[in-house]
Coordinates of C-alpha atoms in Angstrom, one line a residue:
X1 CA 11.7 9.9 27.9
X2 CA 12.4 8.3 24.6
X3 CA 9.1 10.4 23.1
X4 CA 10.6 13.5 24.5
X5 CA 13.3 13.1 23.4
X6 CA 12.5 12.2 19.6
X7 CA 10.9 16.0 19.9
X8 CA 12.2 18.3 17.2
X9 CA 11.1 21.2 19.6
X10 CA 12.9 19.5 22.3
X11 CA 16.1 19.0 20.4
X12 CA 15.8 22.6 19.4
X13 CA 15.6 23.8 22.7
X14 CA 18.2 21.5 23.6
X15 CA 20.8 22.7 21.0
X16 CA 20.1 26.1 21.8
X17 CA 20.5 25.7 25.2
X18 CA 24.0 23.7 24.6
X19 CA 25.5 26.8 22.3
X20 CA 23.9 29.3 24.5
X21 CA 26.0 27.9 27.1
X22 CA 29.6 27.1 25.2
X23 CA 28.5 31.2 24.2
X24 CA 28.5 31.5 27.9
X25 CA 31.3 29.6 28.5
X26 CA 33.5 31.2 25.7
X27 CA 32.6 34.8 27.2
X28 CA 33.6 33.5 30.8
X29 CA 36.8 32.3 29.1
X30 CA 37.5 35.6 27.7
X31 CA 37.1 36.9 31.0
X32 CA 38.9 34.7 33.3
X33 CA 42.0 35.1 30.9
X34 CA 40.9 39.0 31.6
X35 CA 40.3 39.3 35.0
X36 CA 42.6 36.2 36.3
X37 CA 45.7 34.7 33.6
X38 CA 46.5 38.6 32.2
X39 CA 47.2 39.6 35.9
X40 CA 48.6 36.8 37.1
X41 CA 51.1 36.6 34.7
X42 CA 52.5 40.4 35.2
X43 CA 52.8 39.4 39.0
X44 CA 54.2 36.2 38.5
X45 CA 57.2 38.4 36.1
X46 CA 57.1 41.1 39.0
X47 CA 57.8 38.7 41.5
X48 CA 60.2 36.4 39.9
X49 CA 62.2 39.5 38.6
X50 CA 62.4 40.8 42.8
X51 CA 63.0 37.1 43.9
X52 CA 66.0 37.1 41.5
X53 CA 67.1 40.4 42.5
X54 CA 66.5 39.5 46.2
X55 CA 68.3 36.4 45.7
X56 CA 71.4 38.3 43.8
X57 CA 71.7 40.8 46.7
X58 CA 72.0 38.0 49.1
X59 CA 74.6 35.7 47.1
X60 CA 76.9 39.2 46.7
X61 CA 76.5 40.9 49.9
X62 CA 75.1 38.7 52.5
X63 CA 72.0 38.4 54.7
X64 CA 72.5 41.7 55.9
X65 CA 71.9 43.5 52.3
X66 CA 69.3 41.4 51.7
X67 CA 67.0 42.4 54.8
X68 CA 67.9 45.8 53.8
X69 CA 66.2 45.4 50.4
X70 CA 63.7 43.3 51.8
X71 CA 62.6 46.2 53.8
X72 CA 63.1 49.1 51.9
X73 CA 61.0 46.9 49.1
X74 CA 58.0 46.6 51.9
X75 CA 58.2 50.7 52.5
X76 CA 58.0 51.8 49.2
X77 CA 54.4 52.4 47.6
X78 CA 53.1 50.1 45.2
X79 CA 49.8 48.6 44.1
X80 CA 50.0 45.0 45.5
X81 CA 51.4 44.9 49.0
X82 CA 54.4 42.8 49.2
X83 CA 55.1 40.1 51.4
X84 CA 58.6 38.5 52.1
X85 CA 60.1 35.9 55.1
X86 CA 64.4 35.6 55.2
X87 CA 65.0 32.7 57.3
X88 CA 68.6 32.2 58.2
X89 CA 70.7 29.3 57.5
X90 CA 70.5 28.0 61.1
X91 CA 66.7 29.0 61.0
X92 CA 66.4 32.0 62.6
X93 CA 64.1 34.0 61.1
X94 CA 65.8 37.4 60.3
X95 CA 62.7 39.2 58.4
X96 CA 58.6 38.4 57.8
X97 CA 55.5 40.5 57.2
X98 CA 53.8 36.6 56.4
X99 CA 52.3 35.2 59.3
X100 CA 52.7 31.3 57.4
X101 CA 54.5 30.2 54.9
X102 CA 55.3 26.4 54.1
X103 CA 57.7 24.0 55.4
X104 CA 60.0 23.4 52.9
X105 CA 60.6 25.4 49.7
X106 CA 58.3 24.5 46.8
X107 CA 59.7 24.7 43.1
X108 CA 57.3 26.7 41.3
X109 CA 55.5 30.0 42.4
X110 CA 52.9 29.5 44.7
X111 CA 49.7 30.8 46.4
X112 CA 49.4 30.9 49.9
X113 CA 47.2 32.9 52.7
X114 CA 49.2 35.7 53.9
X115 CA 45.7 36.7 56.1
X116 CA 46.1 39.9 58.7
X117 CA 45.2 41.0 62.1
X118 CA 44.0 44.5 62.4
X119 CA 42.1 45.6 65.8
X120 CA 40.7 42.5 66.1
X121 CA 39.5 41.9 62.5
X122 CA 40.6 39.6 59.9
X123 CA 41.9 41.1 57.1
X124 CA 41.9 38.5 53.8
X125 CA 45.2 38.5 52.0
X126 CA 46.7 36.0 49.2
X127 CA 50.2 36.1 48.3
X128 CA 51.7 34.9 45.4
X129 CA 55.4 34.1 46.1
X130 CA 58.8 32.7 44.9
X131 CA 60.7 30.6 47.4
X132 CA 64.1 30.2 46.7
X133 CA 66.5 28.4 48.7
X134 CA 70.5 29.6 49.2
X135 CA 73.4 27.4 48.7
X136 CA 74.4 28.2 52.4
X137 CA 70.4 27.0 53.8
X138 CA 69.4 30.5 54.2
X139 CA 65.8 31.0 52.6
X140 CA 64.1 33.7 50.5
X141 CA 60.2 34.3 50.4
X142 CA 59.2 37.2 48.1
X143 CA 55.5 38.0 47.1
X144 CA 52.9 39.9 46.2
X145 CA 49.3 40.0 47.2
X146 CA 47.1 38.7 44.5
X147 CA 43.5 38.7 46.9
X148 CA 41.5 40.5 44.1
X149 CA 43.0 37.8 41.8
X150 CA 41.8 35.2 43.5
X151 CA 38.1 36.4 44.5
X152 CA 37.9 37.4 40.9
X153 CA 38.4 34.0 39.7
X154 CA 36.6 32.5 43.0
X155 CA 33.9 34.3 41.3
X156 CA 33.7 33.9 37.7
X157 CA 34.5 29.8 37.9
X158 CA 31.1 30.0 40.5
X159 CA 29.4 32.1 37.9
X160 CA 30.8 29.6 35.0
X161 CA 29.0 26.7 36.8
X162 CA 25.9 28.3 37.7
X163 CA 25.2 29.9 34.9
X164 CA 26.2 26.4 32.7
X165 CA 23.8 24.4 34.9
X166 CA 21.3 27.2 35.1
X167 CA 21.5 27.7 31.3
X168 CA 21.3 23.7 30.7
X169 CA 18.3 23.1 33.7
X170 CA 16.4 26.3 31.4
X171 CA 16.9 24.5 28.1
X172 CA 15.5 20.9 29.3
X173 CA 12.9 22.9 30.9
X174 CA 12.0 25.2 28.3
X175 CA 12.4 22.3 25.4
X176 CA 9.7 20.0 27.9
X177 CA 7.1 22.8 27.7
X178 CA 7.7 23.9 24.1
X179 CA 7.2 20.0 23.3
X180 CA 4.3 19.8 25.2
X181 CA 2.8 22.7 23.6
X182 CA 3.8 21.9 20.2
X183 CA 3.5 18.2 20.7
X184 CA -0.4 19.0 21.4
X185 CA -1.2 21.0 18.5
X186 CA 0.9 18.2 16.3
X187 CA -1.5 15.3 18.3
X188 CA -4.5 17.4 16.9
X189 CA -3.1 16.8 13.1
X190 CA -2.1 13.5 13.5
X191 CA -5.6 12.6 15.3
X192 CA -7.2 14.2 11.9
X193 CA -5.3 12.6 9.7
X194 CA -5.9 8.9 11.4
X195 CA -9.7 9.9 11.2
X196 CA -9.5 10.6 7.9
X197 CA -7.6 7.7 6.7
X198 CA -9.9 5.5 8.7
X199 CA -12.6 6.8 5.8
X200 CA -14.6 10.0 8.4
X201 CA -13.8 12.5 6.1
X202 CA -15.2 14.9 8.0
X203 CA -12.6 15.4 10.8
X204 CA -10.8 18.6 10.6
X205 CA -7.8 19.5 12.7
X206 CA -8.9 22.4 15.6
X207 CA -8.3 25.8 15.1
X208 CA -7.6 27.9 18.5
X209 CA -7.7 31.3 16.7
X210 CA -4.6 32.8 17.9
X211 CA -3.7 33.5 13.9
X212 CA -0.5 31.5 14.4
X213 CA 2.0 29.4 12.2
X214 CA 0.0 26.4 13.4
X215 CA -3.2 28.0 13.2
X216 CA -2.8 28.7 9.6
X217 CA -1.7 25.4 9.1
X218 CA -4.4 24.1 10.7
X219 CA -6.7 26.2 8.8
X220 CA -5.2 25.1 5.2
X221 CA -5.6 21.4 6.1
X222 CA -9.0 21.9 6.5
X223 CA -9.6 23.6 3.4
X224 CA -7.8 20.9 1.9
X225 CA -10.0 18.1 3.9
X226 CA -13.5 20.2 2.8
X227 CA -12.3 20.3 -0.9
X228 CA -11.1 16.2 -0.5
X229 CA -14.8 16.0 1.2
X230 CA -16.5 17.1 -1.5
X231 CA -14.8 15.7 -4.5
X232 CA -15.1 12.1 -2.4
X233 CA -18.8 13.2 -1.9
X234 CA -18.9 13.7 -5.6
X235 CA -18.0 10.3 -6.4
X236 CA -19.9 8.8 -4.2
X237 CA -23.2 10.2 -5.5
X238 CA -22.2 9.3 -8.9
X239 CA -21.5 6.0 -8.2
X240 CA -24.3 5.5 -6.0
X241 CA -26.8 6.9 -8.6
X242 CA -25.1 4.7 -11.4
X243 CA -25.4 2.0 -9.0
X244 CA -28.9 2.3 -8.3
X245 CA -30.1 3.4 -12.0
X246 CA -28.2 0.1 -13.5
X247 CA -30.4 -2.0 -10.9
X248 CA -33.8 -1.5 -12.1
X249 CA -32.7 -2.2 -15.8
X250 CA -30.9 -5.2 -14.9
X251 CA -33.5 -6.2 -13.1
X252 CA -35.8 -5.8 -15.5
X253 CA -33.2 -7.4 -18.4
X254 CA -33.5 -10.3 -16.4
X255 CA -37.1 -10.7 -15.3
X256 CA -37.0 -10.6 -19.5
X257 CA -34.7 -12.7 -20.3
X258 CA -35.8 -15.3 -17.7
X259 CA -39.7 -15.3 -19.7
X260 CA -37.9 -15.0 -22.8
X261 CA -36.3 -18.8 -21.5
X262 CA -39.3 -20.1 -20.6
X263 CA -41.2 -19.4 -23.4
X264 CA -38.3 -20.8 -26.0
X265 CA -38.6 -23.7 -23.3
X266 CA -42.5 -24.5 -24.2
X267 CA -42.2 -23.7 -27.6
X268 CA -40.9 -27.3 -29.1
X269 CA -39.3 -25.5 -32.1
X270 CA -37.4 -23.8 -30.0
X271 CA -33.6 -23.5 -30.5
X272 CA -31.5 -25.0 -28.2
X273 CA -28.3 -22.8 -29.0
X274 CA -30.7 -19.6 -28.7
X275 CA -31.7 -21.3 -25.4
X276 CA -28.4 -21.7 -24.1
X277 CA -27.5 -18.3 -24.9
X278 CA -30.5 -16.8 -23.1
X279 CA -29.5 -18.9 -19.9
X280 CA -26.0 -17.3 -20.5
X281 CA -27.1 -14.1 -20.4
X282 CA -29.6 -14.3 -17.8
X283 CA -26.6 -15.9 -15.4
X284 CA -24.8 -12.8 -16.6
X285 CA -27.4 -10.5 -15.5
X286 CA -27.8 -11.7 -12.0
X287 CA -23.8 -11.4 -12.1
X288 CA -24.3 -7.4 -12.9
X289 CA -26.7 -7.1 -10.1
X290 CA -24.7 -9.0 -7.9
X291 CA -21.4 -7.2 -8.3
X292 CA -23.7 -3.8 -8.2
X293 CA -24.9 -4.7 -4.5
X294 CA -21.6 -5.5 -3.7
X295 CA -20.1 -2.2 -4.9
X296 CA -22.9 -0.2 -3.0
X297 CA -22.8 -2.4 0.0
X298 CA -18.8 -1.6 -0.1
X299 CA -18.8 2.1 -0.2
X300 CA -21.5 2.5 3.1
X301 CA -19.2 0.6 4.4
X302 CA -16.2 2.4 3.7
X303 CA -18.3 5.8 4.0
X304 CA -19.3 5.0 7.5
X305 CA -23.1 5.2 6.1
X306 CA -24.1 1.8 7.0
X307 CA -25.6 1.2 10.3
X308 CA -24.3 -1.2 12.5
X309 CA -26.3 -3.1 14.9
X310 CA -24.2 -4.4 17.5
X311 CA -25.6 -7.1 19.6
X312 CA -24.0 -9.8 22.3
X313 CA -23.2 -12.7 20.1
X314 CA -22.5 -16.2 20.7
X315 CA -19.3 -16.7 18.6
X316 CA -19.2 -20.2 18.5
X317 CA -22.7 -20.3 17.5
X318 CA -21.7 -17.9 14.6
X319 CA -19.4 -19.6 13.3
X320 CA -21.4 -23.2 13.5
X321 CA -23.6 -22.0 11.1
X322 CA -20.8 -20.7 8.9
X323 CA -19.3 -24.0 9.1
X324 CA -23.1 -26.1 8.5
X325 CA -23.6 -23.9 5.4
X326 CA -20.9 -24.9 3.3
X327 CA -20.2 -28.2 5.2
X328 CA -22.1 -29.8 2.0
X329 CA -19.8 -28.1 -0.7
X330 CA -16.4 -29.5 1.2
X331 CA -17.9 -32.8 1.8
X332 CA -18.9 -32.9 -1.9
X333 CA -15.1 -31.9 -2.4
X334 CA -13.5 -34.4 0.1
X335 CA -12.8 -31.3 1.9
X336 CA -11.7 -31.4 5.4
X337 CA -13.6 -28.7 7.2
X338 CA -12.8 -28.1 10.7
X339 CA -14.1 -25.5 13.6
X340 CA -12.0 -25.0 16.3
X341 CA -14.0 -22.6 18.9
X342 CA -15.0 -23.4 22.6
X343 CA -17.3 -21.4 24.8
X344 CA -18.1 -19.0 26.1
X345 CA -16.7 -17.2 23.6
X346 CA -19.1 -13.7 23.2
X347 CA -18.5 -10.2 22.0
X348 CA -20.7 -7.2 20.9
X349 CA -20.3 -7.6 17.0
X350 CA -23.2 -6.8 14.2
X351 CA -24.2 -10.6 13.2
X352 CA -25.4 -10.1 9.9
X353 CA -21.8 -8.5 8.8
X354 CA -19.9 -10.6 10.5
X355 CA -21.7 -13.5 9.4
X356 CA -20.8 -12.3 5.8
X357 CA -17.5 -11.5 6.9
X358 CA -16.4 -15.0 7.7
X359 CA -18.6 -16.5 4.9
X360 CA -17.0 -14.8 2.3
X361 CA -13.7 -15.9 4.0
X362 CA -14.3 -19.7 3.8
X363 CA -15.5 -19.4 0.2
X364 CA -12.8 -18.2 -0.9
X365 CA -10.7 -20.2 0.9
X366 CA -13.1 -23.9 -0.5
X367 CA -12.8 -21.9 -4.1
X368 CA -9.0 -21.9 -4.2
X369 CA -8.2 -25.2 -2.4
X370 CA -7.7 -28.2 -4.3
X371 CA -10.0 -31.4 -3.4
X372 CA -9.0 -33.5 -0.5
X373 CA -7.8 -30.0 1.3
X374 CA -8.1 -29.1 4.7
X375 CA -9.5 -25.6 5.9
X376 CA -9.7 -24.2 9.6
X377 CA -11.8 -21.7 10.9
X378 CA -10.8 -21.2 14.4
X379 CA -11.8 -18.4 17.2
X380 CA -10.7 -17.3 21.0
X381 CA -9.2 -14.4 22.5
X382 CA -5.8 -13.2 22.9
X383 CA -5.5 -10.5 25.3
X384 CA -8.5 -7.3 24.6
X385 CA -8.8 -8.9 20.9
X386 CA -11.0 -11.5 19.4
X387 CA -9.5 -13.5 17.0
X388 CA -11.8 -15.2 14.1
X389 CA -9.6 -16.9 11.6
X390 CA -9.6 -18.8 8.3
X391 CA -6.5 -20.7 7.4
X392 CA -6.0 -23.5 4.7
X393 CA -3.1 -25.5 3.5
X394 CA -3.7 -24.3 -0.3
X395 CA -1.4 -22.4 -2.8
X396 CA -1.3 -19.3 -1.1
X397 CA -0.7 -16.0 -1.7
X398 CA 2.7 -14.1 -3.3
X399 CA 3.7 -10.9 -1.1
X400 CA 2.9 -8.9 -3.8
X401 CA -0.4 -10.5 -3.8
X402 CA -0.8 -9.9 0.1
X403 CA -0.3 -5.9 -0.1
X404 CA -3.2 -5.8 -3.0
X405 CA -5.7 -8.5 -2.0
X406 CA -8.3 -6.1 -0.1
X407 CA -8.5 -3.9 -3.7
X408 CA -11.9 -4.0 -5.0
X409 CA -11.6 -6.3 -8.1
X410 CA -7.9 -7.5 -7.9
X411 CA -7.4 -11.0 -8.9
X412 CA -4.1 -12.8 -7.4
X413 CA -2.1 -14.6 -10.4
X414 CA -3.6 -18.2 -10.4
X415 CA -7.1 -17.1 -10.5
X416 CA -8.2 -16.4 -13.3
X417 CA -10.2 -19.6 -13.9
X418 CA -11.7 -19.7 -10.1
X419 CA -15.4 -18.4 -10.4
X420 CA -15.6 -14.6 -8.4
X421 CA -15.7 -10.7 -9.2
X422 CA -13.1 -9.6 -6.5
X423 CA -15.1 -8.3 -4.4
X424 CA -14.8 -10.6 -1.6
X425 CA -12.1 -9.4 0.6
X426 CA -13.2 -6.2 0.0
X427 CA -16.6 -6.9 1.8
X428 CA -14.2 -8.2 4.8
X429 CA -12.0 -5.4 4.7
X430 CA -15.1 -2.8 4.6
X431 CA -16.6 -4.8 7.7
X432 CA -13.7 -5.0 9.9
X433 CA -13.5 -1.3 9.6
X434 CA -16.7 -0.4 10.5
X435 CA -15.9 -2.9 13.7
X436 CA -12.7 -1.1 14.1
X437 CA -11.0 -4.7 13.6
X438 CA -7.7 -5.3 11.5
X439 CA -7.9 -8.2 8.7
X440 CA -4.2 -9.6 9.1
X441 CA -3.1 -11.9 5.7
X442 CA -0.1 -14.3 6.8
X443 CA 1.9 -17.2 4.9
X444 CA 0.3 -20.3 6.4
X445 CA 3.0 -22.5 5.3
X446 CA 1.3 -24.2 2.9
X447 CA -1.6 -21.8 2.1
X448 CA -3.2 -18.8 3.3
X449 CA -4.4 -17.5 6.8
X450 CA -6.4 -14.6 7.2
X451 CA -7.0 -13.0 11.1
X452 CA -9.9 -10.9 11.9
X453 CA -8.8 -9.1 15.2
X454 CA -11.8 -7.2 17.2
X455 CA -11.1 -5.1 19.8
X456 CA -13.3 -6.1 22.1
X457 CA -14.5 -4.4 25.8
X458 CA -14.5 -6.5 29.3
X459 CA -17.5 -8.4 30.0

């Protein structure tokens, strides 16, 4: 309900529906002032003026007169049939054409059945009528018959309600199915555009071919996706191609520089400065090629051009050998390394990437922790997720820092002497994707924790 009702469509509808109806209402107003005040008001003025005249009659010349005009008023012609009742003071009553009336006088004008027998069949009849008490106790009833008054406004307050319910029932009905229709074709876009963010650049929103608003719409996103395709298509080929070309010469710039070392190293003449710079370079080198795989690694990733081989993995067992590798480094650095993980503990994961996943996770976290640390790498399920985690009690990260870490090449404040190209998190970012996992950075209070969440399917 709280969906449909966040519907623009809905709303629409709604709204429409809510001044179609005060439209509604305003005409019915018009035409119950019309059809029921207008009238009502001339016979209320008609029969106050005869009720005062009736009333007069009696006060001058007695009961007698007033019968007289009573009857003579019932004879003469006139479009509303008039009604009267002259009760005596000692009750009797002297003249009626009403077959009720009430009790006791009532102070205002009133409406009351004034319903007649004719062979046998009912005849409807309302009177509207003054009742005005004598000083003596005599009584004076004087009406007219306002019948078509009242069925007309019998009929237009049931034709106010209906229609107002009827209008109100259409526009909740009508908004549901025009947000259900629209609310599809805007699921399509937002589908696309969820694909497309999640790096498939080759989703395109479904076109039905009716040559509507939504189907042009449609039809420009997709335009708009094909051109982003092919620019992003573009750059991939370029960079791929640089990528590749730059790793035969580096490769071979090192293979040169490396006998270029070794024969300074046999020649005992040899400069040691010229030496050092050869190792120099030759470290830089490897760096080159390194960041270069990492780049190219990164963008199948993100491409969706790697192939992922998922397999049933033993988590724990994952993890150990996570742990084992750079156990030596953190006991060299007085480093408290800790697994916390308990079988069974399996999910369908590609072991190579997550392997590098978490690896490049605990080496940055060793890199950035100062000796005599302590850094957690803990795993288990919450719910249809598997949790693999990193966490250490090191400087952290800034906010700022948080929202920019995944960048390829970003370098938090702090860092600039800790040995790395920035390319790291990246890797982890590229391979949770692929996994359809998030990478969640929090505060660790001190230090940094970093969740990788895997949706994972029953067992």
């Amino acid at each position: 309900m709280t969906r449909l009702f966040r519907s623009l469509s809905f709303r629409l509808a709604l709204t429409y529906a809510l001044l179609f109806s005060l439209s509604v209402g305003l005409l019915f107003g018009a035409g119950y002032w019309w059809r029921v005040v207008r009238p009502m008001a001339d016979v209320r003025a008609t029969v106050e003026a005869e009720a005062g005249e009736v009333a007069r009659i009696y006060r001058k010349s007695g009961i007698a007169a007033a019968r007289a005009a009573l009857d003579r008023r019932a004879h003469t012609a006139a479009a509303r049939v008039p009604f009267h009742v002259l009760v005596a003071p000692d009750g009797e009553i002297v003249a009626a054409n009403l077959p009720s009336w009430p009790p006791r006088p009532a102070r205002d004008l009133s409406v009351i059945e004034a319903d007649k027998f004719v062979d046998g069949f009912e005849i409807d009849h309302s009177a509207f009528v003054r009742d005005r008490a004598m000083p003596d106790g005599a009584r004076v009833i004087v009406g007219r018959d306002v019948q078509d008054i009242v069925d007309d406004e019998d009929l237009l307050r049931t034709g106010a309600l209906w229609m107002l319910f009827g209008s109100l029932a259409l526009g909740i009905t009508g908004g549901w199915l025009m947000s259900q229709a629209i609310g599809k074709r805007i699921e399509a876009v937002v589908n696309t555009a969820l694909q497309v963010m999640e790096g498939d650049l080759s989703g395109r929103v479904p076109v039905r071919g009716t040559r509507d608003d939504f189907d042009r719409l449609c039809a420009t996103l997709n335009l708009m996706l094909s051109r982003i395709e092919t620019l992003f298509e573009a750059v991939r080929r370029v960079s791929d191609n640089v990528a590749h070309e730059l790793r035969t010469p580096l490769a071979r710039l090192a293979g040169k520089l490396e006998v270029l070392e070794h024969d300074l190293g046999e020649d005992f003449r040899g400069d040691p400065a010229a030496r050092q710079a050869v190792a120099e370079a030759i470290v830089e080198a490897n760096r080159l090629r390194a960041i270069f795989a990492a780049l190219i690694r990164i963008s199948r990733l993100e491409g969706g051009r790697a192939t992922v081989h998922l397999q049933r993995t033993d988590v724990v067992q994952l993890l150990e050998d996570v742990v084992e590798f750079y156990q030596p480094e953190a006991e060299r650095r007085g480093i408290d390394l800790v697994l916390d993980a308990r079988r069974p503990l399996v999910a369908d994961l590609d072991l190579d990437m997550v392997f590098q996943a978490m690896s490049n996770l605990l080496d940055n976290a060793l890199k950035h922790v100062p000796d005599g640390s302590r850094v957690d790498v803990r795993a288990g399920r919450q719910g249809a997720e598997l949790l693999l985690a990193v966490a250490d009690n090191g400087p952290g990260l800034s906010p700022a820092d948080l929202a920019r870490v995944t960048e390829p090449f970003y370098r938090a404040e702090g860092s600039a002497g800790i040995p790395g190209e920035g390319l790291g998190l990246s890797m982890v970012a590229a391979i949770a994707q692929v996994h359809g996992a998030r990478v969640v950075f929090s505060d660790n209070r001190p230090g940094l924790s970093v969740v990788l969440r895997f949706p994972v399917r029953p067992l």
